[in-house]
mmCIF file of C-alpha atoms and ligand atoms in Angstrom:
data_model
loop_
_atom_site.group_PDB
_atom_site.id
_atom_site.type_symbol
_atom_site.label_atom_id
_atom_site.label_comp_id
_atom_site.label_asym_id
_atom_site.label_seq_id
_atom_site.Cartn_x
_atom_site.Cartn_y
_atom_site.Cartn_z
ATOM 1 C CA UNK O 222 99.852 104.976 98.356
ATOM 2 C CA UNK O 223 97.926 102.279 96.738
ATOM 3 C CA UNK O 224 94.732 100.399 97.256
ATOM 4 C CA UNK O 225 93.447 98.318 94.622
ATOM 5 C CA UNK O 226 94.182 96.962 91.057
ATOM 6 C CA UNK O 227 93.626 100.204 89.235
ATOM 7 C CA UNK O 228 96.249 102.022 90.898
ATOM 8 C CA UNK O 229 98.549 99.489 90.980
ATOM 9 C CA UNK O 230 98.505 99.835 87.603
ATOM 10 C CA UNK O 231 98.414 103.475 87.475
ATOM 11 C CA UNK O 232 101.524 103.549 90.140
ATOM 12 C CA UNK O 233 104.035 101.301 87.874
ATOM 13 C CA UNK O 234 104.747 103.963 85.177
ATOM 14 C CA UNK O 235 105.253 106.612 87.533
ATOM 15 C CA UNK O 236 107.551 104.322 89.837
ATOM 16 C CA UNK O 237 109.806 103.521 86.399
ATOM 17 C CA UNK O 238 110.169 107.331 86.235
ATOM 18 C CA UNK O 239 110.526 108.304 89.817
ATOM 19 C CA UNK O 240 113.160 105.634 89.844
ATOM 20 C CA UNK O 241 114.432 107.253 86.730
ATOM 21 C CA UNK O 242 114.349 111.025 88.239
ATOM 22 C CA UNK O 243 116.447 109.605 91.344
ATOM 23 C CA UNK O 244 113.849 110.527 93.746
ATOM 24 C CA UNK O 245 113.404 107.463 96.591
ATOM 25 C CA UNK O 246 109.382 106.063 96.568
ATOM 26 C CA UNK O 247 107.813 103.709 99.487
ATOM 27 C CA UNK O 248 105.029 102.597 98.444
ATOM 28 C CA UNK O 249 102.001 101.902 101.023
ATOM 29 C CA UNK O 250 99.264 99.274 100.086
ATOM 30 C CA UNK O 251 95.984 99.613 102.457
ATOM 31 C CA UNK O 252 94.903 96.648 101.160
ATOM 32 C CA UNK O 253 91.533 97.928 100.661
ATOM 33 C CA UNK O 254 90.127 95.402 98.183
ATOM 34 C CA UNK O 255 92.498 92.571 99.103
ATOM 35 C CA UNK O 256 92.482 89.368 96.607
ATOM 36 C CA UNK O 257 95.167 87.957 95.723
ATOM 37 C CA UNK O 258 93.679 87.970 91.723
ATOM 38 C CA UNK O 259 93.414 91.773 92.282
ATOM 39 C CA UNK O 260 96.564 92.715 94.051
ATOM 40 C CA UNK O 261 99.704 90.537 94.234
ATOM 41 C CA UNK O 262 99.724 89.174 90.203
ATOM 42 C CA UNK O 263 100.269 93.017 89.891
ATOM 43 C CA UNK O 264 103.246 93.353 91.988
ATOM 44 C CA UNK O 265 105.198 90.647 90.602
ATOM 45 C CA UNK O 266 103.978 91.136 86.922
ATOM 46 C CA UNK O 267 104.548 95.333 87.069
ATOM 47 C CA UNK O 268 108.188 95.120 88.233
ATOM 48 C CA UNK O 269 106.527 97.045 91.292
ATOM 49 C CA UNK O 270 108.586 95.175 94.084
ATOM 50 C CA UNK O 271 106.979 94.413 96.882
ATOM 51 C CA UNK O 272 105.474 97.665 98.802
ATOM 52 C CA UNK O 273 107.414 98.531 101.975
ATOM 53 C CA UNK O 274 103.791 99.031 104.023
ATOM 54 C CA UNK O 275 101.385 96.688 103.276
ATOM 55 C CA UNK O 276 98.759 96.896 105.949
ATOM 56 C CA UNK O 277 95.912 94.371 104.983
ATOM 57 C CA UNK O 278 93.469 95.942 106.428
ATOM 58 C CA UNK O 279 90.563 94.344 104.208
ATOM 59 C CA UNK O 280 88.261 97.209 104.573
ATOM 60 C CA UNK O 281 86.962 100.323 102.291
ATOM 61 C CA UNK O 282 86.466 101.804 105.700
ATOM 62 C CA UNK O 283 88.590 105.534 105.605
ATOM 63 C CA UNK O 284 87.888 105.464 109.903
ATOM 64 C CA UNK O 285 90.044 102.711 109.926
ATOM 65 C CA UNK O 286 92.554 103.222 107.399
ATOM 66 C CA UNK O 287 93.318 106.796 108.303
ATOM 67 C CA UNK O 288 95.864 106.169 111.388
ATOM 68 C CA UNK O 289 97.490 102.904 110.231
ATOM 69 C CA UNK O 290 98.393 105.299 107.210
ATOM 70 C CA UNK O 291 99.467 108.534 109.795
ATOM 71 C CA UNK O 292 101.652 106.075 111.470
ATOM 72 C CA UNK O 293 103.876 104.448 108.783
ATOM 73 C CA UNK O 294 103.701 108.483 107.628
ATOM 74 C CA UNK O 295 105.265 109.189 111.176
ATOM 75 C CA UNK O 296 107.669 106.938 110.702
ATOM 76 C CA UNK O 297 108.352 107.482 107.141
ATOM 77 C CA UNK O 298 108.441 111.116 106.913
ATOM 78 C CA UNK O 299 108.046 111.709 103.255
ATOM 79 C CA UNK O 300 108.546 114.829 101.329
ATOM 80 C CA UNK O 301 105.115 114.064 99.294
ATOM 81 C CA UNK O 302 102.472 111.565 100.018
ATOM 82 C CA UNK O 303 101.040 110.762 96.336
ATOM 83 C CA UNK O 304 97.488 109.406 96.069
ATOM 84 C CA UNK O 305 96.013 108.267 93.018
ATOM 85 C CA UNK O 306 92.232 108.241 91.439
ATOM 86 C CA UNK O 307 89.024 108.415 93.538
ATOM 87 C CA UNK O 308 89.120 105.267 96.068
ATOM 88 C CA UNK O 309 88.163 105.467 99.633
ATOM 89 C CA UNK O 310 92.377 104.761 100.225
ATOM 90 C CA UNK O 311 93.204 108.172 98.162
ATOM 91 C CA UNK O 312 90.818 109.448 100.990
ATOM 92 C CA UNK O 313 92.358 107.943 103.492
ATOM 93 C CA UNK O 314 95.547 108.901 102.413
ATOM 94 C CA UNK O 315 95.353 112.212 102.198
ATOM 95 C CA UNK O 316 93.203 113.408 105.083
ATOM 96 C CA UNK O 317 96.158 111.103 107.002
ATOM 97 C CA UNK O 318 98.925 113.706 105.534
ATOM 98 C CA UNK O 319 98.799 115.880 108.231
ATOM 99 C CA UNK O 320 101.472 118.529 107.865
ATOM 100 C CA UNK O 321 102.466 116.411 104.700
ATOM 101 C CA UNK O 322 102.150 117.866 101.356
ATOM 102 C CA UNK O 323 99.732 115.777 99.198
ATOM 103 C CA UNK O 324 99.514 115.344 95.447
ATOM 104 C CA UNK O 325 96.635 113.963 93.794
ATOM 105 C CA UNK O 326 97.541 111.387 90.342
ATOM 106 C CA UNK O 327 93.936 112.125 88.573
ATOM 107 C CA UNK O 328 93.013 115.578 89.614
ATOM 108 C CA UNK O 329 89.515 117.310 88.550
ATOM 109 C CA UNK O 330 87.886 114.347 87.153
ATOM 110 C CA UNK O 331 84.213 114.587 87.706
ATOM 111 C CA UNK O 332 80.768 112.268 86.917
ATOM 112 C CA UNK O 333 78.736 114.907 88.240
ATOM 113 C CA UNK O 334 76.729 111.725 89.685
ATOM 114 C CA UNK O 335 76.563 112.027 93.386
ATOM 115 C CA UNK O 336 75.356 108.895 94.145
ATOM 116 C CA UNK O 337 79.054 107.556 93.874
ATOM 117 C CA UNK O 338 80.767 107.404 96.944
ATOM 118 C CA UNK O 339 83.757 108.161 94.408
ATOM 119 C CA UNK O 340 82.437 111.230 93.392
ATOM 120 C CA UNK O 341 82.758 112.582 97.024
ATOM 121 C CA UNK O 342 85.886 111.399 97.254
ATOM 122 C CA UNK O 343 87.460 113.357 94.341
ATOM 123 C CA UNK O 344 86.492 116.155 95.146
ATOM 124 C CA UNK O 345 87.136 116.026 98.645
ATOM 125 C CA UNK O 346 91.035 114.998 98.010
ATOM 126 C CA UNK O 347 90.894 117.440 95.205
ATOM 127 C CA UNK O 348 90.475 120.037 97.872
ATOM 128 C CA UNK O 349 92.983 119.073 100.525
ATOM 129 C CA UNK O 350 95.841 118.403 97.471
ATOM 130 C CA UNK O 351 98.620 120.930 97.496
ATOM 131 C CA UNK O 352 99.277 119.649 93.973
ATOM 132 C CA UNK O 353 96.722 118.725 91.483
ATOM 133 C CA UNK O 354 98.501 116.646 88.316
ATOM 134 C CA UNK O 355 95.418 116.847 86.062
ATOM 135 C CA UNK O 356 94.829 114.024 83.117
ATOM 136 C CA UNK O 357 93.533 117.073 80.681
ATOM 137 C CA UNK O 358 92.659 120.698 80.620
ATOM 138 C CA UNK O 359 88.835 119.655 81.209
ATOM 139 C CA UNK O 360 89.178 118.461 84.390
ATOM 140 C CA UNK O 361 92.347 121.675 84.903
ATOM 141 C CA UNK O 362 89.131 123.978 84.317
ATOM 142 C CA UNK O 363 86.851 122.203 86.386
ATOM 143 C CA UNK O 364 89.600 122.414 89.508
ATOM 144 C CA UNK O 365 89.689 126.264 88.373
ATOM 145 C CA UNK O 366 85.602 126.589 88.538
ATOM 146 C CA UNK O 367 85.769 124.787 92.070
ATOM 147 C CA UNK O 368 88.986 127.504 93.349
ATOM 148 C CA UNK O 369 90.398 124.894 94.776
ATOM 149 C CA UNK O 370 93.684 125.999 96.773
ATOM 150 C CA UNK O 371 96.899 123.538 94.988
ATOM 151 C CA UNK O 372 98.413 123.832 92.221
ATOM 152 C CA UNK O 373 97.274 122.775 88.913
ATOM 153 C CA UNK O 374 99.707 121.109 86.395
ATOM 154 C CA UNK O 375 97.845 119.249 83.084
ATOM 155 C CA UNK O 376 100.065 116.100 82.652
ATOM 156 C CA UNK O 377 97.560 113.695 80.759
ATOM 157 C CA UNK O 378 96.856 110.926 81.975
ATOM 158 C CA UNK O 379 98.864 107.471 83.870
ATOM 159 C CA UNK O 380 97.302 104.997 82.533
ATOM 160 C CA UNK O 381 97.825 105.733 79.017
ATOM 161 C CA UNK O 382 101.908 105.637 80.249
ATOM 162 C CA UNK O 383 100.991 102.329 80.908
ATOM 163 C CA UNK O 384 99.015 100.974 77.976
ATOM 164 C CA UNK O 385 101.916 102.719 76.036
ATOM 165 C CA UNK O 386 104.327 100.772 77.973
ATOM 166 C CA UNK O 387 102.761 97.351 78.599
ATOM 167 C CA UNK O 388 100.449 96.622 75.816
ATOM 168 C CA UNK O 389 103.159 95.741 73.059
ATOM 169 C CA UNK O 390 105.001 93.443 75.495
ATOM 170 C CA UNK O 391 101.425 92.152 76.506
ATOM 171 C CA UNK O 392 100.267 90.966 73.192
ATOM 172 C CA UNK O 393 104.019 90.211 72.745
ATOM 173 C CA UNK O 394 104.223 87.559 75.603
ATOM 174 C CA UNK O 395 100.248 86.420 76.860
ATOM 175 C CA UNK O 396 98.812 84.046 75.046
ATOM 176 C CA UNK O 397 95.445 84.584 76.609
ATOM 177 C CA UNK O 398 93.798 84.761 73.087
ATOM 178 C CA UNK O 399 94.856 81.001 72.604
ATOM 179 C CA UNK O 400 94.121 79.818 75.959
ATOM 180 C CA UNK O 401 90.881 80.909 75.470
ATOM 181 C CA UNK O 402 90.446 79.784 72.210
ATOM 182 C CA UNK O 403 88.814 83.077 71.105
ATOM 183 C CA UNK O 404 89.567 84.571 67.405
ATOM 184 C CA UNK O 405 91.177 88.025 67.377
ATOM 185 C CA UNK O 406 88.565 90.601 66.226
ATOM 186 C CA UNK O 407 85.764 88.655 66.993
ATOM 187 C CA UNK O 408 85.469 88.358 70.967
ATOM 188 C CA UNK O 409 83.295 91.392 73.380
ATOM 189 C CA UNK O 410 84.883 91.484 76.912
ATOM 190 C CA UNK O 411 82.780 92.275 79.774
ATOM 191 C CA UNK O 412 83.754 93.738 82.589
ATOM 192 C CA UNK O 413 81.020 94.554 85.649
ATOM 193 C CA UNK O 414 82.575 95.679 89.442
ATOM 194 C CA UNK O 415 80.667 99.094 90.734
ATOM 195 C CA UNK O 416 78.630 98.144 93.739
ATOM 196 C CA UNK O 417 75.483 99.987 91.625
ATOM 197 C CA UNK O 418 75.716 96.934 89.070
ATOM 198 C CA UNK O 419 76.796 93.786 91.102
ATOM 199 C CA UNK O 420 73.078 93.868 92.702
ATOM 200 C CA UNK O 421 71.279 91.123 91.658
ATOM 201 C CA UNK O 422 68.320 92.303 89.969
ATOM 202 C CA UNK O 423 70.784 94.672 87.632
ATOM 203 C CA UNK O 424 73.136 92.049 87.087
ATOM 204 C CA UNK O 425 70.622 89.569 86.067
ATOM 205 C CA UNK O 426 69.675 92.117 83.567
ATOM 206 C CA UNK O 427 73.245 93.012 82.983
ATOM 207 C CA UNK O 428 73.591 89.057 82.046
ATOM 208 C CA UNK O 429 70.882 88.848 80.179
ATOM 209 C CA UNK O 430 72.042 92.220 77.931
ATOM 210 C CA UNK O 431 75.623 90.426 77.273
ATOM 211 C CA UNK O 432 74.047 86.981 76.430
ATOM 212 C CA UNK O 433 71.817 89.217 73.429
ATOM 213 C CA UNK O 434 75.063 90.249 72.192
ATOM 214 C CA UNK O 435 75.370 86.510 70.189
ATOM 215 C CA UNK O 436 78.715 86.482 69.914
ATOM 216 C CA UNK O 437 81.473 85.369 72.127
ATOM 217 C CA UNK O 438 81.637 87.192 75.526
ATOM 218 C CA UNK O 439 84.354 87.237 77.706
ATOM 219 C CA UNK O 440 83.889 88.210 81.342
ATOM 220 C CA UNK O 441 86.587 88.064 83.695
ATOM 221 C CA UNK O 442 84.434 88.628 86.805
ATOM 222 C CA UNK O 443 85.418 90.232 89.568
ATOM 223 C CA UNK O 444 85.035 88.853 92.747
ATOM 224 C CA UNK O 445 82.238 91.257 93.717
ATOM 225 C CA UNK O 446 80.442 90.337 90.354
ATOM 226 C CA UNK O 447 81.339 86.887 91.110
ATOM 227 C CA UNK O 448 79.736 86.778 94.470
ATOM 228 C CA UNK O 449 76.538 87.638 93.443
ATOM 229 C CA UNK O 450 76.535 85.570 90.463
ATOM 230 C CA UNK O 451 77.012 82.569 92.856
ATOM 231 C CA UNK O 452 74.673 83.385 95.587
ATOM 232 C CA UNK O 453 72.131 83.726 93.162
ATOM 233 C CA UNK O 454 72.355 81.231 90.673
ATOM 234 C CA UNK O 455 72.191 83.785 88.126
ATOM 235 C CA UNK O 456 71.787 82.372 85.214
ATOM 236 C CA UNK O 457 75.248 83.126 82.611
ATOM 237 C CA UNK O 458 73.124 81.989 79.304
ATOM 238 C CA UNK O 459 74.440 82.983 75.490
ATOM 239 C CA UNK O 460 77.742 83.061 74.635
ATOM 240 C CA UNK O 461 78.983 84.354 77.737
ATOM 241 C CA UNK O 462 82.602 82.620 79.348
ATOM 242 C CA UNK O 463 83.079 83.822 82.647
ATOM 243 C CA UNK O 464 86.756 83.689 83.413
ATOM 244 C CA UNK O 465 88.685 84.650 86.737
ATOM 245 C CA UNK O 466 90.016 87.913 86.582
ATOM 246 C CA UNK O 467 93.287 88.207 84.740
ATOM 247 C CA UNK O 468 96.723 89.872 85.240
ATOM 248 C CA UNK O 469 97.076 92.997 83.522
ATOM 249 C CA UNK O 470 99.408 91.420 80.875
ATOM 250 C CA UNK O 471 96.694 89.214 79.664
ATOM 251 C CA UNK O 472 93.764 91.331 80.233
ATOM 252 C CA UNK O 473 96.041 93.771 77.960
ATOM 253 C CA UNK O 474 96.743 91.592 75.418
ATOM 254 C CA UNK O 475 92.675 90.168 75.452
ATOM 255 C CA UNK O 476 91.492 93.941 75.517
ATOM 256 C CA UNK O 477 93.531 94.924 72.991
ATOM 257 C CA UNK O 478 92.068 92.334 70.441
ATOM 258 C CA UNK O 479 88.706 92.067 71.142
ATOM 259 C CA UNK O 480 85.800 93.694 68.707
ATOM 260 C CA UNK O 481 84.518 95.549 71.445
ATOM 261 C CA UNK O 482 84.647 96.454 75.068
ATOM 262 C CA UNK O 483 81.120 96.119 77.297
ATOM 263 C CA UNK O 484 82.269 97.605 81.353
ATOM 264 C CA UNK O 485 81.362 99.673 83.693
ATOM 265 C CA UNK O 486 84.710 100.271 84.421
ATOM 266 C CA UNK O 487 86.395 103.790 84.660
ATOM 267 C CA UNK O 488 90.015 102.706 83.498
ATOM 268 C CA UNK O 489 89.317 100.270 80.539
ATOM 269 C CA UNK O 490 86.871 103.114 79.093
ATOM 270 C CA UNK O 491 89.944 104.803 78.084
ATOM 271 C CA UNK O 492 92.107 101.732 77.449
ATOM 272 C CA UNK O 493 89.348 100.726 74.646
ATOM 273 C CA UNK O 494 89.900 104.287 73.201
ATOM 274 C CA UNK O 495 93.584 104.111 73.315
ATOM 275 C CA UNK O 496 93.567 100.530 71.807
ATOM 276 C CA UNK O 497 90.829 101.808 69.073
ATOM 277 C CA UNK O 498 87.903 99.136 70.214
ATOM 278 C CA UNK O 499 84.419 100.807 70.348
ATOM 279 C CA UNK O 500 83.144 100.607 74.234
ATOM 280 C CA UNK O 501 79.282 100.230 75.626
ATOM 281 C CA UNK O 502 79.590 101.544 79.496
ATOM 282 C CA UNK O 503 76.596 100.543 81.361
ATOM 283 C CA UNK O 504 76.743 102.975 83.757
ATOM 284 C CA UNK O 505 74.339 106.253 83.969
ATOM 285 C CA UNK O 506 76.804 108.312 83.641
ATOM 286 C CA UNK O 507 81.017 108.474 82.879
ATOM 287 C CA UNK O 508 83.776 110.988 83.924
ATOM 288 C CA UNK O 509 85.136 109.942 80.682
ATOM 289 C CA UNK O 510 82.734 111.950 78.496
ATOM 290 C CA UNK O 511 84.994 112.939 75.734
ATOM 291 C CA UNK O 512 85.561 109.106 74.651
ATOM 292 C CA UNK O 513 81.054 109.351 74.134
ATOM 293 C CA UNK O 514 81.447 113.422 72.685
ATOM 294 C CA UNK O 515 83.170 111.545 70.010
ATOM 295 C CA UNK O 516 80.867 108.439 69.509
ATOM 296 C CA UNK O 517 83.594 105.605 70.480
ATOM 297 C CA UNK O 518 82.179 105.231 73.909
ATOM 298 C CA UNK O 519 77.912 104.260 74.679
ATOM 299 C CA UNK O 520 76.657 104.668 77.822
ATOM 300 C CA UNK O 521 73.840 101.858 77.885
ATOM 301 C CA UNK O 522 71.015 100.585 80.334
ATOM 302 C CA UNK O 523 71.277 96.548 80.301
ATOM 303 C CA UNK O 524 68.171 95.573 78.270
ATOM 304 C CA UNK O 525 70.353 97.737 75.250
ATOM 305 C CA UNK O 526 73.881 96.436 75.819
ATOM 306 C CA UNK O 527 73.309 94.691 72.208
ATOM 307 C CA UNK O 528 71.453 97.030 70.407
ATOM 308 C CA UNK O 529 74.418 99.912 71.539
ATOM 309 C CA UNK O 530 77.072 97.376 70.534
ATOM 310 C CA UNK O 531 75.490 97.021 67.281
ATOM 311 C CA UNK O 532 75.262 100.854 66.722
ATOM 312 C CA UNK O 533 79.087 101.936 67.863
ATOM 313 C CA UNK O 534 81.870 102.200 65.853
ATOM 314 C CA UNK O 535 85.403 103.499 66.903
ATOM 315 C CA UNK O 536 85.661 106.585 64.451
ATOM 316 C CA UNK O 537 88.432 106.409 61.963
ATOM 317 C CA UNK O 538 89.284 109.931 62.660
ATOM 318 C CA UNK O 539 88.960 110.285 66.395
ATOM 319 C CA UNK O 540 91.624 112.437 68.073
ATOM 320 C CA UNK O 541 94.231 111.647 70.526
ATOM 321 C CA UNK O 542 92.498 111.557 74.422
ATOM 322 C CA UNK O 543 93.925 112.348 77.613
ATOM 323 C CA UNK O 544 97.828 112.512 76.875
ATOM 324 C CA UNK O 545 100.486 111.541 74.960
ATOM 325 C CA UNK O 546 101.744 108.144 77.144
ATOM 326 C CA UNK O 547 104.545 110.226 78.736
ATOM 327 C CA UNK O 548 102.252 112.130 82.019
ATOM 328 C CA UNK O 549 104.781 109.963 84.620
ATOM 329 C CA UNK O 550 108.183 111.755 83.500
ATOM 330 C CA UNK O 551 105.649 114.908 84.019
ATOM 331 C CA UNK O 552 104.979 113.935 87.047
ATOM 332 C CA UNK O 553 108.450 113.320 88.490
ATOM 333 C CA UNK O 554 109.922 116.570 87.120
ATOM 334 C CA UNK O 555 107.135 118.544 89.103
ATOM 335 C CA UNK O 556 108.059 116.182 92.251
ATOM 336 C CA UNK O 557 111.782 116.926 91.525
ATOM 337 C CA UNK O 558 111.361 120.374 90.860
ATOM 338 C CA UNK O 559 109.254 120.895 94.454
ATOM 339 C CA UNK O 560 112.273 119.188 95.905
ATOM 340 C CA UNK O 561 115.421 121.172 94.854
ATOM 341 C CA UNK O 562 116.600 123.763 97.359
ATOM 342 C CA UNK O 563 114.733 127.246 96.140
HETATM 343 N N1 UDP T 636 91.993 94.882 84.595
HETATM 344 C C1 UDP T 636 92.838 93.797 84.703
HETATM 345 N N2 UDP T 636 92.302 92.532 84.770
HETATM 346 C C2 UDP T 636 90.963 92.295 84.725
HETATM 347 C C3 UDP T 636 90.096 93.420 84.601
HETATM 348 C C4 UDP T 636 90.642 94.702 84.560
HETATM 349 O O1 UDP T 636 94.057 93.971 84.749
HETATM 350 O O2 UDP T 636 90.538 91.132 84.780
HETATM 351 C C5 UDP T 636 92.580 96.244 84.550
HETATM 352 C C6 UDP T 636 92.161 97.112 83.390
HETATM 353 O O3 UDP T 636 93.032 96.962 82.300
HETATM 354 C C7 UDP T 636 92.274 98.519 83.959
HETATM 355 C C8 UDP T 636 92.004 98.303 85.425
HETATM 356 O O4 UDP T 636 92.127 96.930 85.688
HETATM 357 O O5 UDP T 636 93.578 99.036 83.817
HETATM 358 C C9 UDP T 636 90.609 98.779 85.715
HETATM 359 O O6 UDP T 636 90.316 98.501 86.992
HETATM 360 P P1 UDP T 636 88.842 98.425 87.549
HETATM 361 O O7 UDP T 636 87.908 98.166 86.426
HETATM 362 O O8 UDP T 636 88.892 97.483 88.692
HETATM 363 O O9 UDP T 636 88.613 99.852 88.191
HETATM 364 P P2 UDP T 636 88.163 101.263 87.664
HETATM 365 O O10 UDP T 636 88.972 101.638 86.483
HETATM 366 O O11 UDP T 636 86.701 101.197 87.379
HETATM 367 O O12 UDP T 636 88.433 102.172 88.817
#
């Protein structure tokens, strides 16, 4: 089950190795955030296929999402319903289950912050989840401290399965870099989405922050950040390029070669630690903490986006975070494992 671009992207590594493990997938798309920038560039360019349910349903609503999911569950009948992350879909999803076992891709991950509606829903899948596949033993132990009922399995973490698998062909095959007309090494991208930071008082300052930086800025805004940009007339003033969003290839292959990373994103907070670029997330808070613990992540208000770019630096010796690339094959041997006859 699948909502919007970060799980499509956390769903294509684990559909290569259900495939692989011979177990049969259907994959359900809410359509939650529907734009076609965000959602079908991801089909075609993950080798996902296209999903059997696809219910364009164009809301965040769970009310409404929760029996259009129980009834292509009725009808599918599936050993497993697998949810991934912290979106008001993976809510959906699983309080739709029913009798259905649920497993949750992204288990035990907490901000402590909450104000997010995604807060709530982690831990509110977290507890209905009969299995809990857990990026690292932090957020294992924090599913232990909670007592929640499933079962606990540390796998590390999907997206990393992906960055292992896409990046090389990425920078292999985009040539976003030239298209752009940006040197390698010497380019920030900005990302900005979370409802928080798409107001237009904090994206003004938000703006304002990147356009300090001085150097080239890359923002491939999402239609949210977009939006308000628009209705506003905010004005986009340094070096700042706003840029549609891109497919993951390219965003890949631009991440992956930039001098630093400025987001509030969850996902690319790790991608910038598994690709070795030093990270300012302006956001009060991260579920990501261990990427700051070790100084290659910032957390920053927007008036000090530049000076906290200025100050980080990716550490030369920083350790290996949230798996090893390989938590899908985990995954499906857990699946397969709850599967054969006992
Ligand atoms: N991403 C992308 N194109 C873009 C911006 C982001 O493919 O223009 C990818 C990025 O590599 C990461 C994912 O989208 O894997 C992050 O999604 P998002 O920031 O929407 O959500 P979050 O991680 O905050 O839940």
């Amino acid at each position: 089950m699948v909502g919007n671009r970060p799980q499509f992207i956390k769903s294509a590594p684990l559909s290569l190795a259900l495939r692989a493990a011979g177990i049969d997938e259907t994959v359900l798309h809410t359509g939650q955030h529907y734009d076609p920038v965000l959602s079908d560039v991801f089909f075609a360019e993950l080798g996902l296929g296209e999903p059997a349910y696809r219910l364009e349903l164009r809301t965040a609503d769970v009310e409404a999402m929760r029996p259009e999911i129980a009834a292509a569950l009725g009808r599918e009948r599936p050993d497993w319903v697998l949810v991934y992350g912290d979106t008001n879909s993976t809510l959906a999803g699983a309080e739709a289950a029913g009798e259905t076992r649920v497993a949750h891709v992204e288990a035990g991950l907490r901000s402590f912050d909450l104000s997010m509606p995604e807060e709530h829903n982690r831990i509110a899948v977290d507890r209905r989840a009969d299995l809990l596949f857990c990026p690292d033993e932090r957020s294992a132990a924090q599913l232990e401290r909670e007592t929640v009922r499933g079962r606990r399995e540390v796998v590390g973490d999907v997206m990393a399965d992906a960055a292992r698998l896409f990046a090389p062909i990425a920078r292999g095959h985009s040539s976003i870099v030239d298209r752009l007309a940006v040197a390698p090494g010497d380019y920030v991208v900005l990302t900005i989405h979370r409802q928080a930071n798409v107001v237009p008082a904090r994206l003004r300052a938000i703006l304002d922050g990147a356009a300090a930086i001085g150097r080239a800025v890359v923002f491939p805004a999402h239609p949210r950040a977009r939006d308000t940009i628009d209705r506003e007339r905010l004005p986009v003033g340094g070096r700042i390029r706003v840029v549609e969003p891109l497919g993951y290839l390219d965003f890949t292959a631009l991440v992956s070669q930039a001098a630093a990373i400025v987001t509030d994103s969850g996902g690319l907070q790790k991608e910038a630690y598994w690709h070795r670029i030093p990270c300012v997330t302006v956001r009060p808070s991260t579920e990501w903490i261990d990427t700051v613990e070790v100084g290659a992540n910032v957390l920053a208000e927007p008036e000090a986006i530049s000076a906290a770019l200025a100050a980080v630096r990716f550490p030369p010796d920083a350790p290996p975070l949230y798996g090893d690339g390989h938590a899908s094959e985990r995954i499906a041997r857990h699946l397969l494992g709850s599967l054969s006859p006992a």
